[in-house]
PDB file of C-alpha atoms and ligand atoms in Angstrom:
ATOM      1  CA  MET A 156      12.440  11.313  -2.190  1.00  0.00           C
ATOM      2  CA  ILE A 157       8.674  10.587  -2.136  1.00  0.00           C
ATOM      3  CA  GLU A 158       6.300  11.298  -5.053  1.00  0.00           C
ATOM      4  CA  ALA A 159       3.414  11.108  -6.374  1.00  0.00           C
ATOM      5  CA  ILE A 160       2.256   9.555 -10.226  1.00  0.00           C
ATOM      6  CA  GLN A 161      -0.625   9.082 -11.980  1.00  0.00           C
ATOM      7  CA  GLY A 162      -0.976   4.911 -13.103  1.00  0.00           C
ATOM      8  CA  ASP A 163      -1.477   1.383 -12.901  1.00  0.00           C
ATOM      9  CA  ILE A 164       0.711   0.127  -9.688  1.00  0.00           C
ATOM     10  CA  THR A 165       1.287  -4.062 -11.562  1.00  0.00           C
ATOM     11  CA  LYS A 166       3.374  -1.412 -14.244  1.00  0.00           C
ATOM     12  CA  LEU A 167       6.018   0.130 -12.337  1.00  0.00           C
ATOM     13  CA  ASP A 168       9.377  -1.236 -12.774  1.00  0.00           C
ATOM     14  CA  ILE A 169       9.746  -0.810  -8.854  1.00  0.00           C
ATOM     15  CA  ASP A 170      11.690  -3.184  -5.901  1.00  0.00           C
ATOM     16  CA  ALA A 171       8.174  -3.545  -3.846  1.00  0.00           C
ATOM     17  CA  VAL A 172       4.703  -2.751  -3.820  1.00  0.00           C
ATOM     18  CA  VAL A 173       2.357  -2.605  -1.832  1.00  0.00           C
ATOM     19  CA  ASN A 174      -1.415  -4.562  -1.805  1.00  0.00           C
ATOM     20  CA  ALA A 175      -4.216  -3.501  -0.002  1.00  0.00           C
ATOM     21  CA  ALA A 176      -5.442  -6.579   0.794  1.00  0.00           C
ATOM     22  CA  ASN A 177      -8.520  -8.018   3.245  1.00  0.00           C
ATOM     23  CA  LYS A 178      -7.766 -10.243   6.210  1.00  0.00           C
ATOM     24  CA  THR A 179      -7.917 -13.411   4.214  1.00  0.00           C
ATOM     25  CA  LEU A 180      -4.666 -12.752   2.123  1.00  0.00           C
ATOM     26  CA  LEU A 181      -7.042 -14.314  -0.507  1.00  0.00           C
ATOM     27  CA  GLY A 182      -7.547 -11.643  -2.938  1.00  0.00           C
ATOM     28  CA  GLY A 183     -10.113  -9.484  -3.819  1.00  0.00           C
ATOM     29  CA  GLY A 184     -11.469  -6.445  -6.392  1.00  0.00           C
ATOM     30  CA  GLY A 185      -9.953  -3.302  -6.329  1.00  0.00           C
ATOM     31  CA  VAL A 186      -6.131  -2.918  -6.573  1.00  0.00           C
ATOM     32  CA  ASP A 187      -5.668  -6.304  -4.664  1.00  0.00           C
ATOM     33  CA  GLY A 188      -7.784  -8.075  -8.183  1.00  0.00           C
ATOM     34  CA  ALA A 189      -4.931  -6.343 -10.329  1.00  0.00           C
ATOM     35  CA  ILE A 190      -2.336  -7.293  -8.723  1.00  0.00           C
ATOM     36  CA  HIS A 191      -3.193 -11.307  -8.129  1.00  0.00           C
ATOM     37  CA  ARG A 192      -4.488 -10.664 -12.192  1.00  0.00           C
ATOM     38  CA  ALA A 193      -0.646  -9.599 -12.758  1.00  0.00           C
ATOM     39  CA  ALA A 194       1.010 -11.793 -10.336  1.00  0.00           C
ATOM     40  CA  GLY A 195       0.141 -15.387 -11.524  1.00  0.00           C
ATOM     41  CA  PRO A 196      -1.623 -17.799  -9.947  1.00  0.00           C
ATOM     42  CA  GLU A 197       1.852 -18.566  -7.521  1.00  0.00           C
ATOM     43  CA  LEU A 198       0.783 -15.652  -5.687  1.00  0.00           C
ATOM     44  CA  LEU A 199      -2.608 -17.022  -3.906  1.00  0.00           C
ATOM     45  CA  ALA A 200      -0.735 -20.480  -3.712  1.00  0.00           C
ATOM     46  CA  ALA A 201       2.160 -18.387  -1.635  1.00  0.00           C
ATOM     47  CA  CYS A 202      -0.894 -16.176  -0.186  1.00  0.00           C
ATOM     48  CA  ARG A 203      -2.971 -19.451   1.178  1.00  0.00           C
ATOM     49  CA  GLU A 204       0.544 -20.116   3.366  1.00  0.00           C
ATOM     50  CA  PHE A 205      -0.061 -17.068   5.387  1.00  0.00           C
ATOM     51  CA  GLY A 206      -3.714 -18.274   6.302  1.00  0.00           C
ATOM     52  CA  GLY A 207      -4.409 -14.682   7.396  1.00  0.00           C
ATOM     53  CA  CYS A 208      -3.162 -11.620   8.568  1.00  0.00           C
ATOM     54  CA  GLU A 209      -4.177  -8.501  10.681  1.00  0.00           C
ATOM     55  CA  THR A 210      -5.440  -5.193   9.626  1.00  0.00           C
ATOM     56  CA  GLY A 211      -2.804  -2.999  10.407  1.00  0.00           C
ATOM     57  CA  ALA A 212       0.053  -5.643   9.838  1.00  0.00           C
ATOM     58  CA  ALA A 213       1.692  -7.000   6.528  1.00  0.00           C
ATOM     59  CA  ARG A 214       3.432  -9.731   4.620  1.00  0.00           C
ATOM     60  CA  ILE A 215       5.653  -9.703   2.086  1.00  0.00           C
ATOM     61  CA  THR A 216       5.608 -12.385  -1.903  1.00  0.00           C
ATOM     62  CA  PRO A 217       7.869 -12.119  -4.427  1.00  0.00           C
ATOM     63  CA  GLY A 218       6.353 -10.336  -7.236  1.00  0.00           C
ATOM     64  CA  PHE A 219       6.005 -13.154  -9.363  1.00  0.00           C
ATOM     65  CA  ARG A 220       4.819 -12.414 -12.734  1.00  0.00           C
ATOM     66  CA  LEU A 221       5.585  -8.599 -11.844  1.00  0.00           C
ATOM     67  CA  LYS A 222       8.067  -6.389 -12.185  1.00  0.00           C
ATOM     68  CA  ALA A 223       8.414  -5.619  -8.462  1.00  0.00           C
ATOM     69  CA  ARG A 224      10.555  -7.615  -6.899  1.00  0.00           C
ATOM     70  CA  TRP A 225       8.407  -8.043  -4.000  1.00  0.00           C
ATOM     71  CA  ILE A 226       5.028  -7.499  -3.147  1.00  0.00           C
ATOM     72  CA  ILE A 227       3.801  -6.944   0.637  1.00  0.00           C
ATOM     73  CA  HIS A 228       0.383  -6.942   1.187  1.00  0.00           C
ATOM     74  CA  THR A 229      -1.336  -5.478   4.160  1.00  0.00           C
ATOM     75  CA  PRO A 230      -5.054  -5.447   4.994  1.00  0.00           C
ATOM     76  CA  GLY A 231      -6.440  -1.549   5.862  1.00  0.00           C
ATOM     77  CA  PRO A 232      -9.080  -0.735   8.336  1.00  0.00           C
ATOM     78  CA  VAL A 233     -13.061  -0.745   7.130  1.00  0.00           C
ATOM     79  CA  TRP A 234     -13.648   2.894   7.592  1.00  0.00           C
ATOM     80  CA  ARG A 235     -16.638   2.848   9.938  1.00  0.00           C
ATOM     81  CA  ASP A 236     -16.468   6.622  11.824  1.00  0.00           C
ATOM     82  CA  GLY A 237     -12.994   7.895  12.275  1.00  0.00           C
ATOM     83  CA  GLU A 238     -13.325   6.271  15.861  1.00  0.00           C
ATOM     84  CA  HIS A 239     -12.658   2.810  15.500  1.00  0.00           C
ATOM     85  CA  GLY A 240      -9.257   3.110  15.291  1.00  0.00           C
ATOM     86  CA  GLU A 241      -9.306   3.938  12.083  1.00  0.00           C
ATOM     87  CA  PRO A 242      -6.169   5.930  11.667  1.00  0.00           C
ATOM     88  CA  GLU A 243      -3.808   3.789  13.362  1.00  0.00           C
ATOM     89  CA  LEU A 244      -4.267   1.202  12.075  1.00  0.00           C
ATOM     90  CA  LEU A 245      -4.271   2.734   9.246  1.00  0.00           C
ATOM     91  CA  GLN A 246      -0.717   3.642  10.458  1.00  0.00           C
ATOM     92  CA  SER A 247       0.404   0.632  11.040  1.00  0.00           C
ATOM     93  CA  CYS A 248      -0.198  -0.455   7.708  1.00  0.00           C
ATOM     94  CA  TYR A 249       2.701   1.763   6.407  1.00  0.00           C
ATOM     95  CA  ARG A 250       5.311   1.482   8.737  1.00  0.00           C
ATOM     96  CA  SER A 251       4.041  -2.215   8.231  1.00  0.00           C
ATOM     97  CA  SER A 252       5.275  -2.383   5.211  1.00  0.00           C
ATOM     98  CA  PHE A 253       7.314   0.006   5.058  1.00  0.00           C
ATOM     99  CA  LYS A 254       9.071  -2.221   8.056  1.00  0.00           C
ATOM    100  CA  LEU A 255       8.902  -5.639   6.049  1.00  0.00           C
ATOM    101  CA  ALA A 256      10.546  -3.687   2.699  1.00  0.00           C
ATOM    102  CA  ARG A 257      13.815  -2.447   4.329  1.00  0.00           C
ATOM    103  CA  GLU A 258      14.315  -6.107   5.855  1.00  0.00           C
ATOM    104  CA  ALA A 259      14.435  -7.911   2.609  1.00  0.00           C
ATOM    105  CA  GLY A 260      16.555  -4.443   1.284  1.00  0.00           C
ATOM    106  CA  ALA A 261      14.206  -2.906  -0.436  1.00  0.00           C
ATOM    107  CA  LYS A 262      15.330   0.537  -1.738  1.00  0.00           C
ATOM    108  CA  SER A 263      12.032   1.674  -3.914  1.00  0.00           C
ATOM    109  CA  ILE A 264       8.697   0.825  -2.776  1.00  0.00           C
ATOM    110  CA  ALA A 265       4.724   1.753  -4.211  1.00  0.00           C
ATOM    111  CA  PHE A 266       2.269   2.148  -2.000  1.00  0.00           C
ATOM    112  CA  PRO A 267      -1.141   2.238  -3.981  1.00  0.00           C
ATOM    113  CA  ASN A 268      -4.083   4.723  -0.849  1.00  0.00           C
ATOM    114  CA  ILE A 269      -4.363   1.677   0.997  1.00  0.00           C
ATOM    115  CA  SER A 270      -8.231   1.678   2.521  1.00  0.00           C
ATOM    116  CA  THR A 271      -9.958   4.535   0.178  1.00  0.00           C
ATOM    117  CA  GLY A 272     -11.746   2.004  -2.288  1.00  0.00           C
ATOM    118  CA  VAL A 273     -13.975  -0.758  -1.317  1.00  0.00           C
ATOM    119  CA  TYR A 274     -13.341   0.535   2.594  1.00  0.00           C
ATOM    120  CA  GLY A 275     -14.287   3.789   1.966  1.00  0.00           C
ATOM    121  CA  TYR A 276     -12.068   6.116   3.929  1.00  0.00           C
ATOM    122  CA  PRO A 277     -12.010   9.350   3.401  1.00  0.00           C
ATOM    123  CA  LYS A 278      -8.998   9.687   0.869  1.00  0.00           C
ATOM    124  CA  ALA A 279      -7.783  13.361   2.055  1.00  0.00           C
ATOM    125  CA  ASP A 280      -7.409  11.401   5.185  1.00  0.00           C
ATOM    126  CA  ALA A 281      -6.133   8.215   4.166  1.00  0.00           C
ATOM    127  CA  ALA A 282      -3.302  10.409   2.406  1.00  0.00           C
ATOM    128  CA  ARG A 283      -2.358  12.660   5.389  1.00  0.00           C
ATOM    129  CA  VAL A 284      -1.735   9.847   6.836  1.00  0.00           C
ATOM    130  CA  ALA A 285       0.372   8.031   4.043  1.00  0.00           C
ATOM    131  CA  VAL A 286       2.376  10.558   4.049  1.00  0.00           C
ATOM    132  CA  GLY A 287       3.573  11.147   7.320  1.00  0.00           C
ATOM    133  CA  VAL A 288       4.779   7.866   7.717  1.00  0.00           C
ATOM    134  CA  MET A 289       6.174   7.926   4.393  1.00  0.00           C
ATOM    135  CA  ARG A 290       8.537  11.059   5.642  1.00  0.00           C
ATOM    136  CA  GLU A 291       9.797   9.266   8.295  1.00  0.00           C
ATOM    137  CA  GLU A 292      10.500   6.302   6.006  1.00  0.00           C
ATOM    138  CA  ASN A 293      12.113   8.839   3.307  1.00  0.00           C
ATOM    139  CA  GLY A 294      16.238   8.570   4.441  1.00  0.00           C
ATOM    140  CA  ASN A 295      15.773   4.487   4.559  1.00  0.00           C
ATOM    141  CA  PHE A 296      14.792   4.157   1.100  1.00  0.00           C
ATOM    142  CA  GLU A 297      15.538   6.058  -2.667  1.00  0.00           C
ATOM    143  CA  ARG A 298      12.116   6.080  -3.625  1.00  0.00           C
ATOM    144  CA  ILE A 299       9.264   5.927  -2.323  1.00  0.00           C
ATOM    145  CA  VAL A 300       6.094   6.598  -4.779  1.00  0.00           C
ATOM    146  CA  ALA A 301       2.487   7.568  -3.353  1.00  0.00           C
ATOM    147  CA  CYS A 302       0.808   5.515  -7.042  1.00  0.00           C
ATOM    148  CA  CYS A 303      -2.832   7.101  -7.712  1.00  0.00           C
ATOM    149  CA  PHE A 304      -4.811   5.112 -10.077  1.00  0.00           C
ATOM    150  CA  ASP A 305      -7.679   8.647 -10.717  1.00  0.00           C
ATOM    151  CA  ALA A 306      -6.485  12.261 -10.300  1.00  0.00           C
ATOM    152  CA  GLU A 307      -7.903  13.248  -7.701  1.00  0.00           C
ATOM    153  CA  ASN A 308      -5.530  11.183  -4.873  1.00  0.00           C
ATOM    154  CA  LEU A 309      -2.945  12.675  -7.481  1.00  0.00           C
ATOM    155  CA  GLY A 310      -4.011  15.928  -6.088  1.00  0.00           C
ATOM    156  CA  LEU A 311      -3.760  15.357  -3.372  1.00  0.00           C
ATOM    157  CA  TYR A 312      -0.922  13.137  -2.880  1.00  0.00           C
ATOM    158  CA  ARG A 313       0.959  16.282  -5.039  1.00  0.00           C
ATOM    159  CA  ASP A 314      -0.869  19.373  -2.424  1.00  0.00           C
ATOM    160  CA  LEU A 315       0.084  17.417   0.758  1.00  0.00           C
ATOM    161  CA  LEU A 316       3.851  17.191  -0.856  1.00  0.00           C
ATOM    162  CA  GLU A 317       4.337  20.703  -1.731  1.00  0.00           C
ATOM    163  CA  GLY A 318       2.225  21.678   1.067  1.00  0.00           C
ATOM    164  CA  GLY A 319       5.198  19.624   3.548  1.00  0.00           C
ATOM    165  CA  GLU A 320       2.508  19.340   5.539  1.00  0.00           C
TER     166      GLU A 320
HETATM  167  N1  AR6 B 569      -3.158   1.084  -8.785  1.00  0.00           N
HETATM  168  C1  AR6 B 569      -3.267   1.130  -7.961  1.00  0.00           C
HETATM  169  N2  AR6 B 569      -3.836   1.831  -6.767  1.00  0.00           N
HETATM  170  C2  AR6 B 569      -5.476   1.228  -7.547  1.00  0.00           C
HETATM  171  C3  AR6 B 569      -5.584  -0.157  -8.943  1.00  0.00           C
HETATM  172  C4  AR6 B 569      -3.978  -0.019  -9.520  1.00  0.00           C
HETATM  173  N3  AR6 B 569      -4.193  -1.216  -9.986  1.00  0.00           N
HETATM  174  N4  AR6 B 569      -6.684  -0.211  -8.369  1.00  0.00           N
HETATM  175  C5  AR6 B 569      -6.861   0.466  -7.703  1.00  0.00           C
HETATM  176  N5  AR6 B 569      -6.256   1.391  -7.082  1.00  0.00           N
HETATM  177  P1  AR6 B 569      -8.808  -0.744  -3.262  1.00  0.00           P
HETATM  178  P2  AR6 B 569      -9.352  -1.550   0.468  1.00  0.00           P
HETATM  179  C6  AR6 B 569      -6.780   2.297  -5.846  1.00  0.00           C
HETATM  180  O1  AR6 B 569     -10.817  -0.947  -3.458  1.00  0.00           O
HETATM  181  O2  AR6 B 569     -10.074   0.472   0.250  1.00  0.00           O
HETATM  182  C7  AR6 B 569     -10.319  -5.273  -2.057  1.00  0.00           C
HETATM  183  O3  AR6 B 569     -11.737  -6.067  -3.151  1.00  0.00           O
HETATM  184  C8  AR6 B 569      -8.483   2.530  -5.243  1.00  0.00           C
HETATM  185  O4  AR6 B 569      -8.280   4.146  -6.591  1.00  0.00           O
HETATM  186  O5  AR6 B 569      -8.697  -1.422  -3.515  1.00  0.00           O
HETATM  187  O6  AR6 B 569      -8.209  -1.020   0.886  1.00  0.00           O
HETATM  188  C9  AR6 B 569      -9.085  -6.370  -1.036  1.00  0.00           C
HETATM  189  O7  AR6 B 569      -9.218  -7.694  -1.446  1.00  0.00           O
HETATM  190  C10 AR6 B 569      -8.322   3.193  -4.414  1.00  0.00           C
HETATM  191  O8  AR6 B 569      -7.600   4.552  -4.185  1.00  0.00           O
HETATM  192  O9  AR6 B 569      -8.752  -1.324  -1.614  1.00  0.00           O
HETATM  193  C11 AR6 B 569     -10.339  -6.405  -0.223  1.00  0.00           C
HETATM  194  O10 AR6 B 569     -11.419  -6.744   0.437  1.00  0.00           O
HETATM  195  C12 AR6 B 569      -6.626   2.110  -4.062  1.00  0.00           C
HETATM  196  O11 AR6 B 569      -6.111   1.516  -4.546  1.00  0.00           O
HETATM  197  C13 AR6 B 569     -10.904  -4.613   0.166  1.00  0.00           C
HETATM  198  O12 AR6 B 569     -10.693  -3.861  -1.620  1.00  0.00           O
HETATM  199  C14 AR6 B 569      -7.877   1.283  -2.778  1.00  0.00           C
HETATM  200  O13 AR6 B 569      -8.744   0.569  -3.193  1.00  0.00           O
HETATM  201  C15 AR6 B 569      -9.450  -3.559   0.587  1.00  0.00           C
HETATM  202  O14 AR6 B 569     -10.129  -1.977   0.768  1.00  0.00           O
END
């Protein structure tokens, strides 16, 4: 099942949470900062080992102090005008994250609306990309969660999920 909820992704009781990271994987603001604070300093140490990550790719670490068993880190595209491969890169973030989750054996996974904060991707367009890939993967997971920090995002995801769009 795919569901949209409103809440803090760091608090979820779920197998895997996805982090909207940057290419250094060394933390930052937004959901990335919240995940690093909640998971503890071991997360930064684990992320250093990767030596960074390309936009649209993903890396997996343990969840450390989170309830989640795994954290999947994916740098989303910085929005310019939509003509610089942003939709394809964003789709690749979701596909790469789902692949790592499947390989790890995760049955439940939660995503923030990647790239729509600091990186400026229009929220409705990003949610449409997210839900498209979530539908492709729905059969491979027991639970896929769009974890929305704010009511605006919650409304966008609920409309997409209810509308069958
Ligand atoms: N739980 C769920 N969603 C959240 C949370 C949370 N605790 N906190 C924020 N969001 P952003 P980006 C939502 O800016 O645009 C960082 O500095 C937020 O409302 O976190 O991909 C990284 O290091 C928004 O909908 O990520 C990168 O440098 C969504 O998460 C850069 O920001 C994504 O917003 C990545 O920018």
